[in-house]
């Protein structure tokens, strides 16, 4: 149960944090939302290009559940010039992949830039839900749930930084990685 609820709410908290810090991103996202009809359907929500980029960037910067991915090599192989024997367990540190300048540049990977997701990248450069046959089975549900909440919230409100936004946004590891608190203000549009 934690995997389905805690991760989604934590991702939304991180999204609120970044939208409060990045006014221009918030305005572009609200402009995309304002173009939607009041009666939404699944296809409209899934195809929201800027919403997809914003959520992808949040998940790149704050990979909530996967600190590392491990896989057992099914065959002898070579990875970046290193021979890996069949049966060897290989680990990928998700944060080091998500913040790699070569994979996520030319912009600084520590900056929130949703537009970086317009560029096609290696499929294993982005791992918020894992990869391969053990990828998160709840991925589509979590994404649609987050998008619908953001649409409903941002149609009515704008997000501004609260007085303790930066000092209280302290990521801690519990069942998942998440902030202690996100201090924002909601202002009626």
JSON list of C-alpha atoms in Angstrom, two decimals:
[
{"chain": "A", "resi": 1, "resn": "UNK", "atom": "CA", "xyz": [0.00, 0.00, 0.00]},
{"chain": "A", "resi": 2, "resn": "UNK", "atom": "CA", "xyz": [2.84, 2.41, 0.80]},
{"chain": "A", "resi": 3, "resn": "UNK", "atom": "CA", "xyz": [4.26, 2.04, -2.70]},
{"chain": "A", "resi": 4, "resn": "UNK", "atom": "CA", "xyz": [0.97, 3.17, -4.24]},
{"chain": "A", "resi": 5, "resn": "UNK", "atom": "CA", "xyz": [0.10, 6.11, -2.00]},
{"chain": "A", "resi": 6, "resn": "UNK", "atom": "CA", "xyz": [3.25, 7.41, -0.39]},
{"chain": "A", "resi": 7, "resn": "UNK", "atom": "CA", "xyz": [5.19, 7.70, -3.65]},
{"chain": "A", "resi": 8, "resn": "UNK", "atom": "CA", "xyz": [2.40, 9.56, -5.44]},
{"chain": "A", "resi": 9, "resn": "UNK", "atom": "CA", "xyz": [1.85, 12.04, -2.62]},
{"chain": "A", "resi": 10, "resn": "UNK", "atom": "CA", "xyz": [5.60, 12.59, -2.25]},
{"chain": "A", "resi": 11, "resn": "UNK", "atom": "CA", "xyz": [5.95, 13.26, -5.98]},
{"chain": "A", "resi": 12, "resn": "UNK", "atom": "CA", "xyz": [3.10, 15.76, -5.77]},
{"chain": "A", "resi": 13, "resn": "UNK", "atom": "CA", "xyz": [4.82, 17.46, -2.81]},
{"chain": "A", "resi": 14, "resn": "UNK", "atom": "CA", "xyz": [8.02, 17.77, -4.84]},
{"chain": "A", "resi": 15, "resn": "UNK", "atom": "CA", "xyz": [5.99, 19.09, -7.78]},
{"chain": "A", "resi": 16, "resn": "UNK", "atom": "CA", "xyz": [4.43, 21.79, -5.58]},
{"chain": "A", "resi": 17, "resn": "UNK", "atom": "CA", "xyz": [7.90, 22.74, -4.36]},
{"chain": "A", "resi": 18, "resn": "UNK", "atom": "CA", "xyz": [9.25, 23.15, -7.90]},
{"chain": "A", "resi": 19, "resn": "UNK", "atom": "CA", "xyz": [6.16, 25.01, -9.16]},
{"chain": "A", "resi": 20, "resn": "UNK", "atom": "CA", "xyz": [6.44, 27.43, -6.22]},
{"chain": "A", "resi": 21, "resn": "UNK", "atom": "CA", "xyz": [10.10, 28.03, -7.08]},
{"chain": "A", "resi": 22, "resn": "UNK", "atom": "CA", "xyz": [9.61, 28.31, -10.86]},
{"chain": "A", "resi": 23, "resn": "UNK", "atom": "CA", "xyz": [6.86, 30.80, -11.67]},
{"chain": "A", "resi": 24, "resn": "UNK", "atom": "CA", "xyz": [7.37, 30.61, -15.46]},
{"chain": "A", "resi": 25, "resn": "UNK", "atom": "CA", "xyz": [6.92, 26.83, -15.40]},
{"chain": "A", "resi": 26, "resn": "UNK", "atom": "CA", "xyz": [3.73, 27.23, -13.35]},
{"chain": "A", "resi": 27, "resn": "UNK", "atom": "CA", "xyz": [2.37, 29.79, -15.83]},
{"chain": "A", "resi": 28, "resn": "UNK", "atom": "CA", "xyz": [3.12, 27.58, -18.86]},
{"chain": "A", "resi": 29, "resn": "UNK", "atom": "CA", "xyz": [1.50, 24.61, -17.15]},
{"chain": "A", "resi": 30, "resn": "UNK", "atom": "CA", "xyz": [-1.58, 26.65, -16.24]},
{"chain": "A", "resi": 31, "resn": "UNK", "atom": "CA", "xyz": [-1.81, 27.91, -19.84]},
{"chain": "A", "resi": 32, "resn": "UNK", "atom": "CA", "xyz": [-1.84, 24.30, -21.07]},
{"chain": "A", "resi": 33, "resn": "UNK", "atom": "CA", "xyz": [-4.49, 23.39, -18.49]},
{"chain": "A", "resi": 34, "resn": "UNK", "atom": "CA", "xyz": [-6.63, 26.40, -19.45]},
{"chain": "A", "resi": 35, "resn": "UNK", "atom": "CA", "xyz": [-6.84, 25.08, -23.03]},
{"chain": "A", "resi": 36, "resn": "UNK", "atom": "CA", "xyz": [-8.48, 21.84, -21.86]},
{"chain": "A", "resi": 37, "resn": "UNK", "atom": "CA", "xyz": [-12.26, 21.41, -21.91]},
{"chain": "A", "resi": 38, "resn": "UNK", "atom": "CA", "xyz": [-13.97, 21.10, -18.53]},
{"chain": "A", "resi": 39, "resn": "UNK", "atom": "CA", "xyz": [-14.97, 17.50, -19.25]},
{"chain": "A", "resi": 40, "resn": "UNK", "atom": "CA", "xyz": [-11.69, 15.63, -19.37]},
{"chain": "A", "resi": 41, "resn": "UNK", "atom": "CA", "xyz": [-11.06, 12.21, -20.74]},
{"chain": "A", "resi": 42, "resn": "UNK", "atom": "CA", "xyz": [-8.08, 9.93, -20.37]},
{"chain": "A", "resi": 43, "resn": "UNK", "atom": "CA", "xyz": [-6.65, 10.62, -23.84]},
{"chain": "A", "resi": 44, "resn": "UNK", "atom": "CA", "xyz": [-6.64, 14.40, -23.32]},
{"chain": "A", "resi": 45, "resn": "UNK", "atom": "CA", "xyz": [-4.84, 14.12, -19.98]},
{"chain": "A", "resi": 46, "resn": "UNK", "atom": "CA", "xyz": [-2.25, 11.62, -21.23]},
{"chain": "A", "resi": 47, "resn": "UNK", "atom": "CA", "xyz": [-1.38, 13.79, -24.24]},
{"chain": "A", "resi": 48, "resn": "UNK", "atom": "CA", "xyz": [-0.63, 16.98, -22.27]},
{"chain": "A", "resi": 49, "resn": "UNK", "atom": "CA", "xyz": [2.91, 17.60, -23.49]},
{"chain": "A", "resi": 50, "resn": "UNK", "atom": "CA", "xyz": [4.02, 20.25, -20.98]},
{"chain": "A", "resi": 51, "resn": "UNK", "atom": "CA", "xyz": [2.39, 18.45, -18.05]},
{"chain": "A", "resi": 52, "resn": "UNK", "atom": "CA", "xyz": [4.30, 15.31, -19.09]},
{"chain": "A", "resi": 53, "resn": "UNK", "atom": "CA", "xyz": [7.57, 17.27, -19.17]},
{"chain": "A", "resi": 54, "resn": "UNK", "atom": "CA", "xyz": [6.97, 18.84, -15.75]},
{"chain": "A", "resi": 55, "resn": "UNK", "atom": "CA", "xyz": [6.17, 15.54, -14.06]},
{"chain": "A", "resi": 56, "resn": "UNK", "atom": "CA", "xyz": [9.06, 13.81, -15.82]},
{"chain": "A", "resi": 57, "resn": "UNK", "atom": "CA", "xyz": [11.46, 16.49, -14.60]},
{"chain": "A", "resi": 58, "resn": "UNK", "atom": "CA", "xyz": [10.18, 16.20, -11.03]},
{"chain": "A", "resi": 59, "resn": "UNK", "atom": "CA", "xyz": [10.62, 12.42, -11.17]},
{"chain": "A", "resi": 60, "resn": "UNK", "atom": "CA", "xyz": [14.10, 12.82, -12.67]},
{"chain": "A", "resi": 61, "resn": "UNK", "atom": "CA", "xyz": [15.20, 15.17, -9.90]},
{"chain": "A", "resi": 62, "resn": "UNK", "atom": "CA", "xyz": [13.40, 13.37, -7.08]},
{"chain": "A", "resi": 63, "resn": "UNK", "atom": "CA", "xyz": [13.38, 9.63, -7.85]},
{"chain": "A", "resi": 64, "resn": "UNK", "atom": "CA", "xyz": [11.11, 8.73, -4.96]},
{"chain": "A", "resi": 65, "resn": "UNK", "atom": "CA", "xyz": [11.27, 4.96, -4.58]},
{"chain": "A", "resi": 66, "resn": "UNK", "atom": "CA", "xyz": [14.26, 3.64, -6.49]},
{"chain": "A", "resi": 67, "resn": "UNK", "atom": "CA", "xyz": [17.58, 4.50, -4.96]},
{"chain": "A", "resi": 68, "resn": "UNK", "atom": "CA", "xyz": [19.24, 1.70, -6.89]},
{"chain": "A", "resi": 69, "resn": "UNK", "atom": "CA", "xyz": [18.15, -0.86, -9.43]},
{"chain": "A", "resi": 70, "resn": "UNK", "atom": "CA", "xyz": [19.74, -4.27, -9.44]},
{"chain": "A", "resi": 71, "resn": "UNK", "atom": "CA", "xyz": [19.67, -6.86, -12.17]},
{"chain": "A", "resi": 72, "resn": "UNK", "atom": "CA", "xyz": [21.34, -10.23, -12.62]},
{"chain": "A", "resi": 73, "resn": "UNK", "atom": "CA", "xyz": [23.14, -10.59, -15.96]},
{"chain": "A", "resi": 74, "resn": "UNK", "atom": "CA", "xyz": [21.40, -13.29, -18.01]},
{"chain": "A", "resi": 75, "resn": "UNK", "atom": "CA", "xyz": [24.35, -13.65, -20.39]},
{"chain": "A", "resi": 76, "resn": "UNK", "atom": "CA", "xyz": [28.02, -12.66, -20.51]},
{"chain": "A", "resi": 77, "resn": "UNK", "atom": "CA", "xyz": [28.13, -9.05, -21.68]},
{"chain": "A", "resi": 78, "resn": "UNK", "atom": "CA", "xyz": [30.25, -5.90, -21.74]},
{"chain": "A", "resi": 79, "resn": "UNK", "atom": "CA", "xyz": [28.98, -2.65, -20.17]},
{"chain": "A", "resi": 80, "resn": "UNK", "atom": "CA", "xyz": [31.05, 0.45, -20.93]},
{"chain": "A", "resi": 81, "resn": "UNK", "atom": "CA", "xyz": [34.13, -1.65, -21.55]},
{"chain": "A", "resi": 82, "resn": "UNK", "atom": "CA", "xyz": [33.72, -3.79, -18.41]},
{"chain": "A", "resi": 83, "resn": "UNK", "atom": "CA", "xyz": [33.12, -7.52, -18.82]},
{"chain": "A", "resi": 84, "resn": "UNK", "atom": "CA", "xyz": [30.11, -8.72, -16.80]},
{"chain": "A", "resi": 85, "resn": "UNK", "atom": "CA", "xyz": [29.81, -12.47, -16.38]},
{"chain": "A", "resi": 86, "resn": "UNK", "atom": "CA", "xyz": [26.50, -14.30, -16.52]},
{"chain": "A", "resi": 87, "resn": "UNK", "atom": "CA", "xyz": [24.94, -14.42, -13.05]},
{"chain": "A", "resi": 88, "resn": "UNK", "atom": "CA", "xyz": [26.67, -11.25, -11.80]},
{"chain": "A", "resi": 89, "resn": "UNK", "atom": "CA", "xyz": [24.38, -8.76, -10.07]},
{"chain": "A", "resi": 90, "resn": "UNK", "atom": "CA", "xyz": [24.74, -5.26, -11.52]},
{"chain": "A", "resi": 91, "resn": "UNK", "atom": "CA", "xyz": [23.57, -2.16, -9.63]},
{"chain": "A", "resi": 92, "resn": "UNK", "atom": "CA", "xyz": [22.56, 1.18, -11.14]},
{"chain": "A", "resi": 93, "resn": "UNK", "atom": "CA", "xyz": [22.43, 4.19, -8.81]},
{"chain": "A", "resi": 94, "resn": "UNK", "atom": "CA", "xyz": [19.36, 6.06, -10.05]},
{"chain": "A", "resi": 95, "resn": "UNK", "atom": "CA", "xyz": [20.43, 9.46, -8.69]},
{"chain": "A", "resi": 96, "resn": "UNK", "atom": "CA", "xyz": [23.83, 9.32, -10.36]},
{"chain": "A", "resi": 97, "resn": "UNK", "atom": "CA", "xyz": [22.12, 8.45, -13.67]},
{"chain": "A", "resi": 98, "resn": "UNK", "atom": "CA", "xyz": [19.47, 11.19, -13.30]},
{"chain": "A", "resi": 99, "resn": "UNK", "atom": "CA", "xyz": [22.09, 13.85, -12.53]},
{"chain": "A", "resi": 100, "resn": "UNK", "atom": "CA", "xyz": [24.67, 12.82, -15.13]},
{"chain": "A", "resi": 101, "resn": "UNK", "atom": "CA", "xyz": [25.69, 15.89, -17.19]},
{"chain": "A", "resi": 102, "resn": "UNK", "atom": "CA", "xyz": [26.38, 13.78, -20.29]},
{"chain": "A", "resi": 103, "resn": "UNK", "atom": "CA", "xyz": [22.90, 12.25, -20.20]},
{"chain": "A", "resi": 104, "resn": "UNK", "atom": "CA", "xyz": [20.91, 15.32, -19.13]},
{"chain": "A", "resi": 105, "resn": "UNK", "atom": "CA", "xyz": [22.90, 18.33, -20.41]},
{"chain": "A", "resi": 106, "resn": "UNK", "atom": "CA", "xyz": [23.53, 20.78, -21.86]},
{"chain": "A", "resi": 107, "resn": "UNK", "atom": "CA", "xyz": [21.55, 22.45, -19.05]},
{"chain": "A", "resi": 108, "resn": "UNK", "atom": "CA", "xyz": [22.77, 21.92, -15.50]},
{"chain": "A", "resi": 109, "resn": "UNK", "atom": "CA", "xyz": [21.12, 18.66, -14.33]},
{"chain": "A", "resi": 110, "resn": "UNK", "atom": "CA", "xyz": [20.64, 20.21, -10.88]},
{"chain": "A", "resi": 111, "resn": "UNK", "atom": "CA", "xyz": [18.34, 22.87, -12.34]},
{"chain": "A", "resi": 112, "resn": "UNK", "atom": "CA", "xyz": [14.60, 22.28, -12.89]},
{"chain": "A", "resi": 113, "resn": "UNK", "atom": "CA", "xyz": [14.17, 22.45, -16.68]},
{"chain": "A", "resi": 114, "resn": "UNK", "atom": "CA", "xyz": [11.10, 20.53, -17.93]},
{"chain": "A", "resi": 115, "resn": "UNK", "atom": "CA", "xyz": [11.96, 21.28, -21.57]},
{"chain": "A", "resi": 116, "resn": "UNK", "atom": "CA", "xyz": [14.97, 18.94, -21.36]},
{"chain": "A", "resi": 117, "resn": "UNK", "atom": "CA", "xyz": [12.42, 16.10, -21.84]},
{"chain": "A", "resi": 118, "resn": "UNK", "atom": "CA", "xyz": [11.75, 17.25, -25.40]},
{"chain": "A", "resi": 119, "resn": "UNK", "atom": "CA", "xyz": [15.07, 15.64, -26.34]},
{"chain": "A", "resi": 120, "resn": "UNK", "atom": "CA", "xyz": [15.06, 11.90, -26.96]},
{"chain": "A", "resi": 121, "resn": "UNK", "atom": "CA", "xyz": [17.52, 10.16, -24.64]},
{"chain": "A", "resi": 122, "resn": "UNK", "atom": "CA", "xyz": [18.72, 6.66, -23.97]},
{"chain": "A", "resi": 123, "resn": "UNK", "atom": "CA", "xyz": [15.79, 4.66, -22.48]},
{"chain": "A", "resi": 124, "resn": "UNK", "atom": "CA", "xyz": [17.82, 3.82, -19.37]},
{"chain": "A", "resi": 125, "resn": "UNK", "atom": "CA", "xyz": [18.73, 7.46, -18.67]},
{"chain": "A", "resi": 126, "resn": "UNK", "atom": "CA", "xyz": [15.35, 7.93, -16.97]},
{"chain": "A", "resi": 127, "resn": "UNK", "atom": "CA", "xyz": [14.46, 5.38, -14.27]},
{"chain": "A", "resi": 128, "resn": "UNK", "atom": "CA", "xyz": [11.87, 6.75, -11.83]},
{"chain": "A", "resi": 129, "resn": "UNK", "atom": "CA", "xyz": [9.71, 3.64, -12.22]},
{"chain": "A", "resi": 130, "resn": "UNK", "atom": "CA", "xyz": [12.52, 1.18, -12.84]},
{"chain": "A", "resi": 131, "resn": "UNK", "atom": "CA", "xyz": [12.99, -0.52, -16.18]},
{"chain": "A", "resi": 132, "resn": "UNK", "atom": "CA", "xyz": [12.37, -3.75, -17.98]},
{"chain": "A", "resi": 133, "resn": "UNK", "atom": "CA", "xyz": [10.04, -6.53, -16.85]},
{"chain": "A", "resi": 134, "resn": "UNK", "atom": "CA", "xyz": [10.20, -5.34, -13.23]},
{"chain": "A", "resi": 135, "resn": "UNK", "atom": "CA", "xyz": [9.11, -1.80, -14.01]},
{"chain": "A", "resi": 136, "resn": "UNK", "atom": "CA", "xyz": [6.47, -0.42, -11.62]},
{"chain": "A", "resi": 137, "resn": "UNK", "atom": "CA", "xyz": [3.07, -1.90, -12.46]},
{"chain": "A", "resi": 138, "resn": "UNK", "atom": "CA", "xyz": [1.30, 1.15, -11.04]},
{"chain": "A", "resi": 139, "resn": "UNK", "atom": "CA", "xyz": [3.13, 3.69, -13.22]},
{"chain": "A", "resi": 140, "resn": "UNK", "atom": "CA", "xyz": [0.23, 4.65, -15.49]},
{"chain": "A", "resi": 141, "resn": "UNK", "atom": "CA", "xyz": [-2.21, 4.89, -12.60]},
{"chain": "A", "resi": 142, "resn": "UNK", "atom": "CA", "xyz": [0.18, 7.06, -10.57]},
{"chain": "A", "resi": 143, "resn": "UNK", "atom": "CA", "xyz": [0.82, 9.40, -13.51]},
{"chain": "A", "resi": 144, "resn": "UNK", "atom": "CA", "xyz": [-2.86, 9.87, -14.36]},
{"chain": "A", "resi": 145, "resn": "UNK", "atom": "CA", "xyz": [-3.70, 10.38, -10.69]},
{"chain": "A", "resi": 146, "resn": "UNK", "atom": "CA", "xyz": [-1.05, 13.12, -10.37]},
{"chain": "A", "resi": 147, "resn": "UNK", "atom": "CA", "xyz": [-2.09, 14.82, -13.61]},
{"chain": "A", "resi": 148, "resn": "UNK", "atom": "CA", "xyz": [-5.77, 14.95, -12.68]},
{"chain": "A", "resi": 149, "resn": "UNK", "atom": "CA", "xyz": [-4.98, 16.39, -9.26]},
{"chain": "A", "resi": 150, "resn": "UNK", "atom": "CA", "xyz": [-2.69, 19.02, -10.81]},
{"chain": "A", "resi": 151, "resn": "UNK", "atom": "CA", "xyz": [-5.31, 19.95, -13.41]},
{"chain": "A", "resi": 152, "resn": "UNK", "atom": "CA", "xyz": [-8.02, 20.40, -10.79]},
{"chain": "A", "resi": 153, "resn": "UNK", "atom": "CA", "xyz": [-5.74, 22.33, -8.44]},
{"chain": "A", "resi": 154, "resn": "UNK", "atom": "CA", "xyz": [-4.07, 24.60, -10.99]},
{"chain": "A", "resi": 155, "resn": "UNK", "atom": "CA", "xyz": [-7.34, 25.53, -12.70]},
{"chain": "A", "resi": 156, "resn": "UNK", "atom": "CA", "xyz": [-8.40, 27.19, -9.46]},
{"chain": "A", "resi": 157, "resn": "UNK", "atom": "CA", "xyz": [-5.17, 28.19, -7.72]},
{"chain": "A", "resi": 158, "resn": "UNK", "atom": "CA", "xyz": [-1.66, 29.48, -8.31]},
{"chain": "A", "resi": 159, "resn": "UNK", "atom": "CA", "xyz": [1.20, 28.29, -6.16]},
{"chain": "A", "resi": 160, "resn": "UNK", "atom": "CA", "xyz": [3.56, 30.72, -4.47]},
{"chain": "A", "resi": 161, "resn": "UNK", "atom": "CA", "xyz": [6.52, 30.07, -2.17]},
{"chain": "A", "resi": 162, "resn": "UNK", "atom": "CA", "xyz": [5.73, 30.02, 1.52]},
{"chain": "A", "resi": 163, "resn": "UNK", "atom": "CA", "xyz": [7.98, 31.83, 3.99]},
{"chain": "A", "resi": 164, "resn": "UNK", "atom": "CA", "xyz": [9.89, 28.65, 4.91]},
{"chain": "A", "resi": 165, "resn": "UNK", "atom": "CA", "xyz": [9.95, 26.99, 1.47]},
{"chain": "A", "resi": 166, "resn": "UNK", "atom": "CA", "xyz": [13.70, 26.43, 1.13]},
{"chain": "A", "resi": 167, "resn": "UNK", "atom": "CA", "xyz": [14.68, 25.86, 4.75]},
{"chain": "A", "resi": 168, "resn": "UNK", "atom": "CA", "xyz": [11.98, 23.27, 5.42]},
{"chain": "A", "resi": 169, "resn": "UNK", "atom": "CA", "xyz": [12.35, 21.29, 2.19]},
{"chain": "A", "resi": 170, "resn": "UNK", "atom": "CA", "xyz": [14.62, 18.63, 3.67]},
{"chain": "A", "resi": 171, "resn": "UNK", "atom": "CA", "xyz": [14.54, 15.29, 1.86]},
{"chain": "A", "resi": 172, "resn": "UNK", "atom": "CA", "xyz": [14.60, 12.33, 4.24]},
{"chain": "A", "resi": 173, "resn": "UNK", "atom": "CA", "xyz": [14.45, 8.62, 3.67]},
{"chain": "A", "resi": 174, "resn": "UNK", "atom": "CA", "xyz": [11.66, 6.71, 5.36]},
{"chain": "A", "resi": 175, "resn": "UNK", "atom": "CA", "xyz": [9.62, 4.11, 3.49]},
{"chain": "A", "resi": 176, "resn": "UNK", "atom": "CA", "xyz": [10.33, 6.36, 0.49]},
{"chain": "A", "resi": 177, "resn": "UNK", "atom": "CA", "xyz": [12.48, 9.43, -0.09]},
{"chain": "A", "resi": 178, "resn": "UNK", "atom": "CA", "xyz": [10.50, 12.61, 0.55]},
{"chain": "A", "resi": 179, "resn": "UNK", "atom": "CA", "xyz": [10.46, 16.06, 2.10]},
{"chain": "A", "resi": 180, "resn": "UNK", "atom": "CA", "xyz": [9.55, 16.74, 5.72]},
{"chain": "A", "resi": 181, "resn": "UNK", "atom": "CA", "xyz": [7.32, 19.63, 4.64]},
{"chain": "A", "resi": 182, "resn": "UNK", "atom": "CA", "xyz": [6.58, 21.83, 1.64]},
{"chain": "A", "resi": 183, "resn": "UNK", "atom": "CA", "xyz": [5.72, 25.40, 2.59]},
{"chain": "A", "resi": 184, "resn": "UNK", "atom": "CA", "xyz": [3.66, 26.94, -0.20]},
{"chain": "A", "resi": 185, "resn": "UNK", "atom": "CA", "xyz": [0.79, 29.39, -0.54]},
{"chain": "A", "resi": 186, "resn": "UNK", "atom": "CA", "xyz": [-2.25, 28.74, -2.70]},
{"chain": "A", "resi": 187, "resn": "UNK", "atom": "CA", "xyz": [-3.74, 31.88, -4.22]},
{"chain": "A", "resi": 188, "resn": "UNK", "atom": "CA", "xyz": [-7.15, 31.80, -5.94]},
{"chain": "A", "resi": 189, "resn": "UNK", "atom": "CA", "xyz": [-6.77, 32.57, -9.65]}
]
